[in-house]
Every structure is written in C-alpha cells, then in structure tokens.
Coordinates of C-alpha atoms in Angstrom, one line a residue:
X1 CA 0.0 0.0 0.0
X2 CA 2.6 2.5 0.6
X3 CA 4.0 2.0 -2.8
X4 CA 1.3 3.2 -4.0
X5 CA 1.6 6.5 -2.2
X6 CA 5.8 6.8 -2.5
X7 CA 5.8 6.2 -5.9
X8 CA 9.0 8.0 -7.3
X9 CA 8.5 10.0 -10.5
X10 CA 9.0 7.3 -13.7
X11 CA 10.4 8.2 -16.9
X12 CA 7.6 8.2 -19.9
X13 CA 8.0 8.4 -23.6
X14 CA 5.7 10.7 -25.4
X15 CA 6.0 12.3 -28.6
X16 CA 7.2 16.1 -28.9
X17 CA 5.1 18.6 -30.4
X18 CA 6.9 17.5 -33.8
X19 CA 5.0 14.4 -33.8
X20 CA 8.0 12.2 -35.0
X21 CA 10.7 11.9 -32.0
X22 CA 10.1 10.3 -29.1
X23 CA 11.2 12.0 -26.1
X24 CA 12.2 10.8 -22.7
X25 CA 10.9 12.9 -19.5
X26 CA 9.3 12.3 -16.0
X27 CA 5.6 12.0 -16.3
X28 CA 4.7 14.7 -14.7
X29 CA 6.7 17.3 -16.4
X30 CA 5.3 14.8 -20.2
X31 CA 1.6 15.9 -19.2
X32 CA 2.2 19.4 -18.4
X33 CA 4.0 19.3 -21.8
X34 CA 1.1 17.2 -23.6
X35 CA -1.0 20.0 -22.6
X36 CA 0.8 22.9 -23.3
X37 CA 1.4 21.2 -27.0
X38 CA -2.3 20.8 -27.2
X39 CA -3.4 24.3 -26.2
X40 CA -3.0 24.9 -30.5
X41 CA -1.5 28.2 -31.2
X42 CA -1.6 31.5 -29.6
X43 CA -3.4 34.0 -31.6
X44 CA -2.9 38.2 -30.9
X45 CA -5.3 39.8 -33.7
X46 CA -3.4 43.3 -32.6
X47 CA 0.2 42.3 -33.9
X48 CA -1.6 40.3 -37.0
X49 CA -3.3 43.5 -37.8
X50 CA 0.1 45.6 -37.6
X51 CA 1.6 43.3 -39.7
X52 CA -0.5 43.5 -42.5
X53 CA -0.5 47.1 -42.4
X54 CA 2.7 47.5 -42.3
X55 CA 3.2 44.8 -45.3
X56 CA 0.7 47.2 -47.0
X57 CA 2.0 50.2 -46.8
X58 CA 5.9 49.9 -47.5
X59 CA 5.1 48.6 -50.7
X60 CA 1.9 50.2 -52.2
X61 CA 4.1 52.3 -54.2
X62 CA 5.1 50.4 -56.8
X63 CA 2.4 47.9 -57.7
X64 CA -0.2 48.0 -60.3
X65 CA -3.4 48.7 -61.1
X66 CA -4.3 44.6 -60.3
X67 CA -1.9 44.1 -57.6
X68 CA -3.8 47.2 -55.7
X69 CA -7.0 45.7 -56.6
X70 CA -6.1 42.6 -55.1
X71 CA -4.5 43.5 -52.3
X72 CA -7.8 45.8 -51.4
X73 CA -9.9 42.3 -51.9
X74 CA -7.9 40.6 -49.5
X75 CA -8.0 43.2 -46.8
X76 CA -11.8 43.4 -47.3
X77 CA -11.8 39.5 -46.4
X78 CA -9.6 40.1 -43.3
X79 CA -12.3 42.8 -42.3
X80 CA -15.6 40.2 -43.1
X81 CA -13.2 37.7 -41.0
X82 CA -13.1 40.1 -38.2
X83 CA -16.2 41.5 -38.2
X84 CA -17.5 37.9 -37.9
X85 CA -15.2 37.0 -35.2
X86 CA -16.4 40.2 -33.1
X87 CA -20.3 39.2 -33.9
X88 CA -19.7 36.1 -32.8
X89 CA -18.4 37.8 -29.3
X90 CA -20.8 39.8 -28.9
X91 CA -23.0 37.0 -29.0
X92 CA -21.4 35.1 -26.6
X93 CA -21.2 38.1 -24.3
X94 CA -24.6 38.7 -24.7
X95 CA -25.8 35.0 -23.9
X96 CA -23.5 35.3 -21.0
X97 CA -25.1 38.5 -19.7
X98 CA -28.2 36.9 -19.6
X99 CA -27.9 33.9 -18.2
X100 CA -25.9 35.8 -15.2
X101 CA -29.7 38.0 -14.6
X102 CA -31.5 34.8 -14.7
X103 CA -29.6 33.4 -11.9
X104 CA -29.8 36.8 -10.2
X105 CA -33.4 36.8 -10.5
X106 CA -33.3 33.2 -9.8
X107 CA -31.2 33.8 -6.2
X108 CA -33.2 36.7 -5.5
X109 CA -36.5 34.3 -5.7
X110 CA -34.7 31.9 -3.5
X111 CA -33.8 34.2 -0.7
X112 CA -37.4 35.8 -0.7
X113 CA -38.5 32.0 -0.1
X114 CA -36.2 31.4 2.1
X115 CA -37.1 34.6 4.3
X116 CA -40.5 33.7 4.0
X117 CA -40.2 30.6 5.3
X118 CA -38.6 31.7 8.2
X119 CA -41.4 34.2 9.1
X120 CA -43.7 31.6 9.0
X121 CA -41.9 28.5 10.8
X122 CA -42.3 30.0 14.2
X123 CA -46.4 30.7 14.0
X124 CA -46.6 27.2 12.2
X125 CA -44.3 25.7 14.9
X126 CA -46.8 27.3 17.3
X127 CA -50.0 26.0 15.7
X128 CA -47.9 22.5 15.1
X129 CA -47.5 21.9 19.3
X130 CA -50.9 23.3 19.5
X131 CA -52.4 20.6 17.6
X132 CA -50.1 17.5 19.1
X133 CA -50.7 18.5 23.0
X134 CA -54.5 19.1 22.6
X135 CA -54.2 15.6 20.9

C-alpha cells in the first residue's frame, strides 16, 4: 500500500510537439507538456493587424493597377473575417449577460423564499405543538 503512495517519479516516452521523435521525460513534467502542445497556437489579432499594415504600406508604391485591386480584396476579407469574429463575441457576451440576470433573479427568488419561510416557521411551529398537545 505505501508504494502506492511513494511512488518515485517514472520516466515516460511521449511524442514532442513535432509528432515524429520520441522523447524521454518524468511523467509529470510529459503531461504538463502534452498539454501545453495541445493548447494549439496562440493567436494576438493586434500584432496580426500591424503586420499587415505594415506589409501594406511599404510597398503600395510600386504595384499595379491589379496588384492594388487585389491587395484591397484581401483586406476586405480580413475585415468580413473580423467583423464575424467580433459578432460572434458579442453573441457570446450577450448569452452570458443573460444567463448571469436569470440566476440573479433566480437567487433573488430563493432568498425571498427562504425569508419567508422563516417568518412563517415559528407561528406554524406554534400552531404544530398546539395541535399535538391538545391531541
């Protein structure tokens, strides 16, 4: 039984975030690692954004007629893209907001019972002892 509590940190293989080595590590730093190679990337819209600004402006000098035309297609996609993304949010948010007033309303209702209930217990308590001593 107390092995099962002393157990000494064992040495695990699991794969690195390339997929195709195997690794050797103690198993609890492997999960911590599984999990941070699972989290998927890390995404900053702010720094995206700059980039393709920047990318845009240094070299909108010299391109054509096309290349402009292009270019103004793509941003427009990045915009729908963002748009959607912030809709999306909104949503969210919004769901959120009102499932937090439902369970506002919903502890409010609670407490008034639970008050209630309390004013009443010691007249029913009362009318209660009544009824089993006259019995």
């Amino acid at each position: 039984m107390e092995s099962l509590f002393r157990s000494p940190v064992k040495e695990t293989l699991f794969r690195s975030s390339s997929k195709e080595s195997l690794v050797r590590s103690g198993s609890r730093e492997s999960l911590n690692r599984i999990e941070s190679d699972n989290a998927g990337p890390m995404f900053d819209p702010s720094s995206d954004i700059e980039s393709e600004t920047e990318d845009s402006v240094s070299n909108v000098e010299g391109l054509g007629k096309e290349q402009l035309f292009h270019r103004l297609r793509r941003m427009e996609k990045s915009l729908g893209n963002y748009r959607g993304k912030y809709s999306e949010l909104v949503t969210a948010y919004r769901t959120v907001q009102r499932d937090k007033e439902k369970l506002q309303v919903g502890n409010a209702l609670c407490h008034f019972m639970f008050e209630f209930c309390l004013f009443l217990l010691p007249p029913l308590a009362v009318i209660c002892s009544t009824i089993i001593f006259d019995c």
